[in-house]
Short mmCIF file of C-alpha atoms and ligand atoms in Angstrom, two decimals:
data_model
loop_
_atom_site.label_atom_id
_atom_site.label_comp_id
_atom_site.label_asym_id
_atom_site.label_seq_id
_atom_site.Cartn_x
_atom_site.Cartn_y
_atom_site.Cartn_z
CA MET A 1 -0.33 -0.08 -0.06
CA MET A 2 1.45 3.47 -1.01
CA ARG A 3 1.63 6.04 2.00
CA VAL A 4 1.12 9.53 1.08
CA GLY A 5 2.80 12.62 2.79
CA LEU A 6 5.54 10.98 4.76
CA THR A 7 7.79 13.52 7.04
CA VAL A 8 11.28 13.55 6.28
CA GLU A 9 12.21 11.15 9.18
CA GLU A 10 9.54 8.62 8.28
CA ALA A 11 11.00 9.11 5.11
CA ILE A 12 14.68 8.18 5.62
CA ARG A 13 13.76 5.61 7.98
CA GLU A 14 11.23 3.86 4.95
CA VAL A 15 14.17 3.85 2.58
CA LEU A 16 16.51 2.60 4.84
CA ALA A 17 14.68 -0.52 6.12
CA HIS A 18 14.91 -1.22 1.64
CA VAL A 19 18.65 -1.57 1.42
CA LYS A 20 20.91 -3.91 2.38
CA PRO A 21 25.10 -3.99 2.16
CA VAL A 22 26.33 -5.29 -1.52
CA SER A 23 28.58 -8.41 -1.29
CA THR A 24 32.25 -7.87 -0.46
CA ILE A 25 35.75 -8.16 -1.90
CA GLU A 26 39.23 -8.54 -1.21
CA MET A 27 41.21 -5.98 -2.54
CA PRO A 28 44.86 -4.42 -2.07
CA MET A 29 45.04 -1.65 0.45
CA LYS A 30 46.35 0.95 -1.78
CA ASP A 31 43.39 0.70 -3.96
CA ALA A 32 41.04 0.75 -0.90
CA PHE A 33 39.97 4.65 -0.67
CA GLY A 34 36.67 5.60 -0.22
CA TYR A 35 35.46 2.24 0.31
CA THR A 36 34.18 0.57 3.29
CA LEU A 37 35.36 -2.08 5.41
CA ALA A 38 33.65 -5.94 5.59
CA GLU A 39 35.58 -6.91 8.66
CA ASP A 40 37.06 -5.58 12.01
CA VAL A 41 40.56 -4.90 11.48
CA THR A 42 42.87 -5.88 14.83
CA ALA A 43 46.65 -5.26 15.54
CA ASN A 44 48.86 -8.92 15.38
CA ALA A 45 51.63 -7.03 16.86
CA PRO A 46 52.09 -4.09 18.74
CA VAL A 47 52.66 -0.92 17.56
CA PRO A 48 55.77 0.28 17.65
CA SER A 49 56.93 -2.62 18.14
CA PHE A 50 59.80 -1.95 20.13
CA ASP A 51 60.90 0.86 22.12
CA ARG A 52 62.07 3.63 20.16
CA SER A 53 63.59 6.99 20.90
CA MET A 54 61.37 10.30 20.07
CA MET A 55 64.16 12.65 19.95
CA ASP A 56 68.01 12.99 18.21
CA GLY A 57 70.05 12.50 20.76
CA PHE A 58 72.07 10.08 23.33
CA ALA A 59 70.53 6.91 24.83
CA ILE A 60 71.70 6.92 28.61
CA ARG A 61 71.22 5.74 32.15
CA THR A 62 69.03 8.70 33.60
CA ALA A 63 70.70 7.40 37.13
CA ASP A 64 74.31 8.57 35.73
CA VAL A 65 73.14 12.04 34.95
CA GLN A 66 70.84 13.09 37.91
CA THR A 67 73.64 15.52 38.87
CA ALA A 68 74.17 17.35 35.90
CA THR A 69 73.76 21.00 35.24
CA PRO A 70 75.20 23.40 32.69
CA GLU A 71 78.20 24.52 35.04
CA THR A 72 78.72 20.88 36.08
CA PRO A 73 78.04 18.33 32.81
CA VAL A 74 78.31 14.77 33.39
CA ARG A 75 80.75 13.10 31.03
CA LEU A 76 80.05 9.76 29.29
CA GLN A 77 81.68 7.57 27.06
CA VAL A 78 79.99 7.40 23.22
CA ARG A 79 79.98 3.76 22.71
CA GLY A 80 78.39 4.11 18.89
CA ARG A 81 75.70 5.38 16.98
CA ILE A 82 72.33 4.39 15.53
CA GLY A 83 69.79 5.97 13.02
CA ALA A 84 66.19 4.84 12.85
CA GLY A 85 66.31 1.10 11.58
CA GLN A 86 69.54 0.21 12.96
CA ALA A 87 70.35 -1.32 16.19
CA THR A 88 72.89 -2.35 18.32
CA ASP A 89 74.25 -5.13 20.46
CA HIS A 90 75.75 -3.19 22.84
CA VAL A 91 74.15 -3.13 26.50
CA LEU A 92 74.83 0.07 28.12
CA GLN A 93 77.13 0.01 31.45
CA PRO A 94 77.48 2.56 33.58
CA GLY A 95 78.96 5.73 32.34
CA GLU A 96 78.44 5.26 28.72
CA ALA A 97 76.04 6.82 25.79
CA ILE A 98 75.16 5.90 22.74
CA ARG A 99 74.28 8.03 20.07
CA ILE A 100 70.76 8.13 18.89
CA MET A 101 68.09 9.06 16.30
CA THR A 102 64.38 9.90 16.49
CA GLY A 103 62.74 6.07 15.22
CA ALA A 104 66.16 4.30 16.61
CA PRO A 105 65.57 1.36 19.06
CA ILE A 106 66.75 1.90 22.51
CA PRO A 107 69.68 0.05 23.05
CA ARG A 108 69.61 -2.16 26.07
CA GLY A 109 70.63 -0.85 29.61
CA ALA A 110 69.51 2.62 28.75
CA ASP A 111 66.25 3.90 30.00
CA GLY A 112 66.39 7.18 28.76
CA VAL A 113 67.24 9.93 26.04
CA ALA A 114 69.18 13.30 26.10
CA ARG A 115 68.03 15.30 23.63
CA PHE A 116 71.14 16.78 21.69
CA GLU A 117 69.72 20.18 23.06
CA ILE A 118 70.81 19.17 26.58
CA THR A 119 74.12 18.23 25.55
CA ASP A 120 77.29 19.30 24.21
CA ALA A 121 78.22 17.01 21.22
CA GLN A 122 75.12 17.64 18.87
CA ASN A 123 77.35 18.96 16.40
CA HIS A 124 80.39 16.67 16.67
CA PRO A 125 79.21 13.35 15.42
CA GLU A 126 82.15 11.82 15.75
CA ALA A 127 83.10 12.82 19.45
CA GLU A 128 83.98 9.95 21.99
CA GLU A 129 82.44 11.70 25.07
CA VAL A 130 79.59 14.11 25.65
CA GLY A 131 78.84 15.81 28.27
CA ILE A 132 75.13 16.21 29.84
CA LEU A 133 74.26 19.36 31.17
CA LEU A 134 70.76 18.43 32.83
CA PRO A 135 69.22 15.49 33.92
CA VAL A 136 66.82 13.27 32.14
CA ARG A 137 64.11 11.29 33.73
CA GLU A 138 63.21 7.57 33.24
CA GLY A 139 61.40 6.76 30.13
CA GLU A 140 62.04 10.88 29.01
CA SER A 141 61.50 10.44 25.29
CA ILE A 142 61.43 7.13 24.73
CA SER A 143 58.32 6.14 23.00
CA LEU A 144 57.53 2.60 24.68
CA THR A 145 56.44 -0.83 22.73
CA GLY A 146 52.36 -1.02 22.28
CA GLU A 147 52.28 2.77 23.26
CA ASP A 148 50.37 3.56 20.20
CA ILE A 149 48.46 0.42 19.34
CA ALA A 150 48.57 -2.31 21.53
CA VAL A 151 48.81 -6.18 20.32
CA GLY A 152 45.12 -7.60 19.68
CA ALA A 153 43.58 -4.27 19.96
CA LYS A 154 41.04 -3.42 17.51
CA VAL A 155 42.21 -0.88 15.24
CA LEU A 156 39.15 -0.51 12.67
CA LYS A 157 35.65 -1.41 12.86
CA LYS A 158 33.45 -3.14 10.24
CA GLY A 159 31.54 -0.28 8.66
CA THR A 160 34.12 2.51 8.67
CA VAL A 161 34.69 4.40 5.35
CA ILE A 162 38.47 3.95 4.66
CA GLY A 163 39.60 7.57 4.03
CA ALA A 164 43.73 8.76 4.38
CA VAL A 165 43.69 8.51 7.95
CA GLU A 166 42.28 4.84 7.88
CA MET A 167 44.65 3.62 5.10
CA ALA A 168 47.76 5.05 7.34
CA LEU A 169 46.18 2.82 10.40
CA LEU A 170 45.90 -0.22 7.98
CA ALA A 171 49.67 0.01 6.55
CA THR A 172 50.51 0.73 10.26
CA VAL A 173 49.52 -2.59 11.39
CA GLY A 174 50.39 -4.43 8.32
CA VAL A 175 47.42 -5.06 6.81
CA ALA A 176 48.36 -5.35 2.68
CA LYS A 177 44.93 -6.35 1.78
CA VAL A 178 41.19 -5.78 3.14
CA THR A 179 37.61 -7.41 2.69
CA VAL A 180 35.47 -4.44 1.63
CA TYR A 181 31.94 -3.74 0.14
CA ARG A 182 32.09 -3.18 -3.14
CA LYS A 183 30.56 0.04 -4.25
CA PRO A 184 27.17 -0.04 -5.29
CA ILE A 185 26.22 0.76 -8.29
CA ILE A 186 23.31 3.71 -8.98
CA GLY A 187 21.52 4.17 -12.31
CA VAL A 188 20.67 7.35 -12.83
CA LEU A 189 17.54 8.14 -15.18
CA SER A 190 16.24 11.31 -16.10
CA SER A 191 12.61 12.05 -17.50
CA GLY A 192 11.36 14.97 -19.10
CA ARG A 193 10.21 15.57 -22.86
CA GLU A 194 12.17 19.14 -22.44
CA LEU A 195 15.94 17.56 -21.75
CA VAL A 196 18.56 18.01 -24.22
CA GLY A 197 22.25 16.04 -23.97
CA VAL A 198 24.90 18.66 -23.86
CA GLU A 199 26.16 17.78 -27.13
CA GLN A 200 22.89 18.62 -28.67
CA PRO A 201 21.94 22.47 -29.72
CA LEU A 202 18.67 23.56 -27.83
CA SER A 203 15.94 24.42 -29.53
CA TYR A 204 12.97 26.55 -28.29
CA GLY A 205 11.33 24.92 -25.36
CA LYS A 206 14.28 22.81 -24.33
CA ILE A 207 16.76 22.87 -21.59
CA TYR A 208 20.15 20.76 -20.91
CA ASN A 209 19.75 17.72 -18.63
CA SER A 210 21.70 18.88 -15.71
CA ASN A 211 20.19 16.38 -13.07
CA THR A 212 21.53 13.16 -14.81
CA TYR A 213 25.54 15.01 -14.30
CA MET A 214 24.64 16.71 -11.01
CA LEU A 215 23.49 12.58 -9.64
CA SER A 216 26.85 11.30 -11.18
CA GLY A 217 28.91 13.34 -9.14
CA LEU A 218 26.90 13.09 -5.66
CA ILE A 219 26.57 9.53 -6.44
CA SER A 220 30.39 8.96 -6.78
CA ALA A 221 31.34 11.49 -3.90
CA TRP A 222 28.82 9.51 -1.58
CA GLY A 223 30.47 5.98 -2.11
CA GLY A 224 28.61 4.48 -4.89
CA VAL A 225 29.64 4.22 -8.70
CA PRO A 226 27.17 6.19 -10.98
CA TYR A 227 25.48 4.10 -13.94
CA LEU A 228 24.15 7.10 -16.55
CA LEU A 229 21.06 5.73 -18.64
CA ASP A 230 19.92 7.53 -21.98
CA GLN A 231 17.48 10.45 -20.85
CA VAL A 232 13.84 9.60 -21.56
CA ASP A 233 10.75 11.11 -22.81
CA ASP A 234 8.01 11.17 -20.70
CA GLU A 235 5.93 7.85 -22.16
CA VAL A 236 5.33 5.39 -19.72
CA ASP A 237 5.97 2.80 -22.41
CA ASP A 238 9.56 4.09 -22.66
CA VAL A 239 10.43 5.26 -19.03
CA VAL A 240 8.93 1.38 -18.15
CA GLU A 241 11.45 -0.17 -20.75
CA ALA A 242 14.63 2.03 -19.72
CA ILE A 243 13.72 0.67 -16.29
CA ARG A 244 13.43 -2.84 -16.88
CA ASN A 245 16.91 -2.69 -18.79
CA ALA A 246 18.64 -0.81 -15.95
CA MET A 247 17.85 -2.89 -13.05
CA PRO A 248 19.74 -6.48 -13.43
CA VAL A 249 22.58 -3.78 -14.21
CA VAL A 250 22.18 -1.78 -11.00
CA ASP A 251 21.92 -2.11 -7.02
CA ALA A 252 19.41 0.59 -6.87
CA LEU A 253 17.63 3.12 -9.17
CA VAL A 254 17.80 6.49 -9.19
CA THR A 255 15.55 8.62 -11.46
CA THR A 256 14.69 12.41 -11.74
CA GLY A 257 11.57 14.54 -13.08
CA GLY A 258 8.11 12.78 -13.21
CA VAL A 259 6.84 12.33 -9.94
CA SER A 260 4.65 15.32 -9.54
CA ILE A 261 0.73 15.94 -10.38
CA GLY A 262 1.28 17.41 -13.79
CA ASP A 263 -0.44 15.60 -16.78
CA PHE A 264 2.79 13.99 -17.96
CA ASP A 265 3.88 12.81 -14.64
CA VAL A 266 4.68 9.29 -15.71
CA MET A 267 7.09 7.57 -13.29
CA ARG A 268 4.71 6.22 -10.65
CA ALA A 269 2.85 4.52 -13.27
CA ALA A 270 6.05 3.31 -14.75
CA TYR A 271 7.73 2.01 -11.41
CA HIS A 272 4.11 -0.36 -10.94
CA LEU A 273 4.55 -1.35 -15.01
CA SER A 274 8.07 -2.51 -14.37
CA GLY A 275 6.66 -4.60 -11.74
CA GLY A 276 7.36 -2.76 -8.98
CA TRP A 277 5.76 -0.91 -5.77
CA VAL A 278 5.19 2.11 -4.47
CA ASN A 279 6.63 2.44 -0.86
CA PHE A 280 5.52 5.98 -0.48
CA TRP A 281 4.94 9.23 -2.42
CA LYS A 282 5.29 12.77 -1.00
CA VAL A 283 7.31 14.29 1.92
CA ASN A 284 6.71 16.85 4.34
CA MET A 285 9.28 19.36 2.79
CA ARG A 286 10.20 21.76 -0.04
CA PRO A 287 11.83 21.94 -1.95
CA GLY A 288 11.44 18.21 -2.96
CA THR A 289 7.71 17.72 -1.98
CA PRO A 290 7.10 14.87 -4.64
CA PHE A 291 9.76 12.63 -3.77
CA THR A 292 8.47 8.78 -4.14
CA PHE A 293 10.18 5.45 -3.09
CA ALA A 294 9.21 2.57 -4.89
CA VAL A 295 10.82 -1.26 -5.18
CA VAL A 296 11.60 -2.93 -8.51
CA GLN A 297 12.55 -6.06 -8.70
CA GLU A 298 13.45 -6.06 -5.33
CA LYS A 299 15.85 -3.18 -5.62
CA PRO A 300 15.08 0.60 -4.24
CA VAL A 301 14.23 3.23 -6.64
CA LEU A 302 14.06 6.62 -5.59
CA GLY A 303 12.14 9.19 -7.88
CA LEU A 304 13.78 12.81 -7.26
CA SER A 305 11.76 15.98 -8.50
CA GLY A 306 12.90 17.16 -11.39
CA ASN A 307 13.77 20.50 -10.16
CA PRO A 308 17.51 20.96 -9.66
CA ALA A 309 17.51 21.97 -6.35
CA ALA A 310 14.40 20.09 -5.09
CA GLY A 311 16.48 16.86 -6.87
CA PHE A 312 19.29 17.89 -4.69
CA VAL A 313 17.87 18.11 -1.37
CA ASN A 314 15.69 14.99 -2.18
CA ALA A 315 19.33 13.40 -3.09
CA MET A 316 21.08 14.93 0.13
CA LEU A 317 18.43 13.24 2.41
CA PHE A 318 17.30 9.69 0.58
CA VAL A 319 19.79 9.02 -1.71
CA GLN A 320 22.96 9.97 0.44
CA PRO A 321 22.42 7.42 3.45
CA ALA A 322 21.40 4.64 0.72
CA ILE A 323 24.31 4.68 -0.97
CA ARG A 324 26.15 4.61 2.41
CA ALA A 325 23.99 1.88 3.52
CA MET A 326 24.54 -0.39 0.58
CA ALA A 327 28.02 0.63 0.89
CA GLY A 328 28.14 -1.32 4.41
CA VAL A 329 29.07 2.11 6.14
CA ALA A 330 27.71 1.35 9.75
CA GLN A 331 26.38 4.74 10.37
CA PRO A 332 24.63 5.86 7.06
CA GLU A 333 22.77 8.62 8.48
CA THR A 334 23.36 11.91 6.88
CA ARG A 335 24.29 13.87 10.32
CA PRO A 336 23.56 17.54 10.50
CA LEU A 337 25.13 20.53 12.48
CA GLN A 338 23.71 22.33 14.76
CA VAL A 339 24.80 26.02 13.50
CA VAL A 340 23.35 29.43 14.48
CA LEU A 341 20.50 31.20 12.10
CA ALA A 342 22.12 34.52 11.99
CA GLU A 343 18.91 36.14 9.86
CA ASP A 344 15.40 35.72 9.26
CA PRO A 345 14.91 33.99 6.08
CA GLU A 346 11.45 35.36 6.15
CA LEU A 347 9.47 32.36 5.39
CA LYS A 348 5.77 32.36 4.60
CA VAL A 349 4.10 29.52 7.12
CA ILE A 350 3.34 26.44 4.68
CA GLY A 351 3.63 23.76 7.36
CA MET A 352 6.51 22.16 5.58
CA ASP A 353 10.45 21.89 6.42
CA ARG A 354 11.89 23.65 4.61
CA PHE A 355 15.39 23.17 3.02
CA LEU A 356 17.27 27.01 2.33
CA ARG A 357 20.45 27.11 0.49
CA ALA A 358 23.00 29.11 3.31
CA THR A 359 26.31 30.21 3.68
CA VAL A 360 27.76 28.99 6.62
CA ARG A 361 30.69 30.93 8.57
CA ILE A 362 32.45 31.46 12.11
CA ASP A 363 31.68 34.42 13.75
CA GLN A 364 33.06 34.93 17.23
CA GLY A 365 33.54 31.56 17.99
CA GLN A 366 30.17 30.17 16.37
CA ALA A 367 28.88 28.20 13.51
CA ARG A 368 26.39 31.12 11.74
CA ALA A 369 24.28 30.18 8.56
CA TYR A 370 23.29 33.08 6.40
CA PRO A 371 20.28 31.91 4.13
CA LEU A 372 20.66 33.00 0.89
CA PRO A 373 18.24 36.29 0.30
CA ALA A 374 17.42 34.92 -3.43
CA GLY A 375 17.62 32.42 -5.26
CA GLN A 376 16.12 29.71 -3.14
CA SER A 377 13.29 28.67 -5.64
CA ALA A 378 13.76 24.90 -6.91
CA GLY A 379 14.34 25.39 -10.42
CA ILE A 380 17.36 27.55 -9.95
CA ILE A 381 21.00 25.68 -9.88
CA SER A 382 23.17 28.45 -10.14
CA THR A 383 22.95 29.33 -6.06
CA LEU A 384 23.93 25.72 -5.47
CA SER A 385 27.46 26.56 -6.01
CA GLY A 386 29.09 28.43 -3.39
CA ILE A 387 26.94 27.80 -0.71
CA GLN A 388 28.04 25.59 2.41
CA ALA A 389 25.13 24.00 3.52
CA PHE A 390 21.31 23.07 3.19
CA ILE A 391 19.69 24.38 6.43
CA ARG A 392 16.28 23.24 7.86
CA ILE A 393 13.58 25.37 8.87
CA PRO A 394 11.03 22.89 10.97
CA ALA A 395 7.51 23.05 9.83
CA LYS A 396 6.34 23.22 13.30
CA ALA A 397 8.86 25.66 15.34
CA GLU A 398 8.82 28.91 15.15
CA VAL A 399 12.62 30.28 14.24
CA LYS A 400 13.80 33.59 14.30
CA PRO A 401 17.86 34.53 14.12
CA GLY A 402 19.85 33.20 17.53
CA ASP A 403 18.03 30.31 17.48
CA LEU A 404 19.65 26.80 16.43
CA VAL A 405 18.98 25.08 13.08
CA GLU A 406 20.69 22.09 11.68
CA ALA A 407 22.40 22.36 8.51
CA TYR A 408 23.54 19.79 6.26
CA MET A 409 26.93 20.81 5.50
CA LEU A 410 27.81 20.21 1.77
CA ASP A 411 31.60 20.05 1.74
CA LEU A 412 32.36 17.12 4.51
CA PRO A 413 35.46 14.78 3.70
CA VAL A 414 35.17 11.55 3.42
CA ALA A 415 35.02 10.95 7.54
CA GLY A 416 35.96 7.41 8.62
CA GLU A 417 35.01 5.96 12.08
CA ILE A 418 38.01 5.55 14.09
CA VAL A 419 37.73 2.72 17.28
CA PRO A 420 39.37 4.46 20.26
P1 AMP B 501 9.49 17.36 -13.22
O1 AMP B 501 9.82 17.15 -11.69
O2 AMP B 501 9.63 16.56 -14.28
O3 AMP B 501 7.71 17.79 -13.26
O4 AMP B 501 10.27 18.96 -13.92
C1 AMP B 501 10.07 20.33 -13.17
C2 AMP B 501 11.13 20.86 -13.44
O5 AMP B 501 12.40 20.42 -13.61
C3 AMP B 501 10.84 21.16 -14.85
O6 AMP B 501 10.74 22.57 -14.99
C4 AMP B 501 11.71 20.55 -15.49
O7 AMP B 501 12.09 20.96 -16.85
C5 AMP B 501 13.20 20.43 -14.56
N1 AMP B 501 13.72 19.31 -14.89
C6 AMP B 501 13.60 17.86 -14.98
N2 AMP B 501 14.14 17.23 -15.17
C7 AMP B 501 15.61 17.86 -15.38
C8 AMP B 501 16.90 17.69 -15.41
N3 AMP B 501 16.88 16.27 -15.56
N4 AMP B 501 18.02 18.53 -15.82
C9 AMP B 501 17.34 19.61 -15.78
N5 AMP B 501 16.27 20.35 -15.23
C10 AMP B 501 14.93 18.88 -15.41
MG1 MG B 502 8.65 16.58 -16.09
#
């Protein structure tokens, strides 16, 4: 049974209830940027795996240098030199030091490192003696085995998006191959007799199809692989044929246009005729009210408004978490920030959640949102560029400048989740 008129939250929940993670693959870690881990990753060895120096200086026995002052330095015999990646068999005896560089393993017998700055031998690499000018605490300038990551520790959880930091962590624990979810393939079908491909000349009454390209970018940014279909006219048979051909290839389909109440809005009929069913139609939001969610051949189909900005907001709210859930992300929901509304958007009360284009700036330590005073209408595409967020003005509450509102930030980096 098709439901009509859901809240944004109900609609998100309904979409997420009908998507599931795609299959998993194993791949070289170096290629896994932007994929999602399909398994927990634990450390087989501690990091670091040996006690190492954090400074360039001298490995010493701290008991030797407790009386050191700049006027009365403690003199030690230098028994060799090691850099990172080198080691020594020498066991430090009282009165001895080993010249040591950052990253090198601490020689046995040593329990502290006197950094060059508190010695008199920094510029004398061949010196056989060194004066230590200040006392050194036990353990000073030593990074202990397992200090960063304990052996057996869970480093990354299943469902974490692999970003730059996650790649570093995987490399740090020696993981060369990872099991990840493959990227979900998301079909993009734009409908409308007025649409013209960018290679063609425009004739009167026609517009260029821009939604296909907008969605292509969004889908890639959100962790999917866009599969761009040829645009179709508002002929139900053409739409049905396009959907039928696409479904076996894709994990989900996104359509734009044809979901409203116009004479040529054939999308809902086409979903049915393609062997699917419409779960819900219309969400209590503007722009993007006529968003439609269907299931065709057991795969999710998200029907976006054709108006570019309306389609954008629909995609941000519904397509983004759907792709992330299909890609195996543990927390697929889009999480808005709370920001201060800086200016009154002067809206008519329409009983719907409004999503407004806004710039967001940090002023006096606060993130403040300035709704664009013009160019908010759903058909305007130019003002989608250069904004930082869509802010949400709830249907019910009255909002005035100074109130906190939700901001859906548009430039958040791929965020991973790191186990503490
Ligand atoms: P519809 O949702 O089909 O009623 O379309 C609403 C508005 O969006 C109309 O002005 C369409 O011309 C426009 N539109 C529909 N599809 C696209 C598209 N793919 N690219 C740009 N504009 C579109
Ligand atoms: Mg149309």
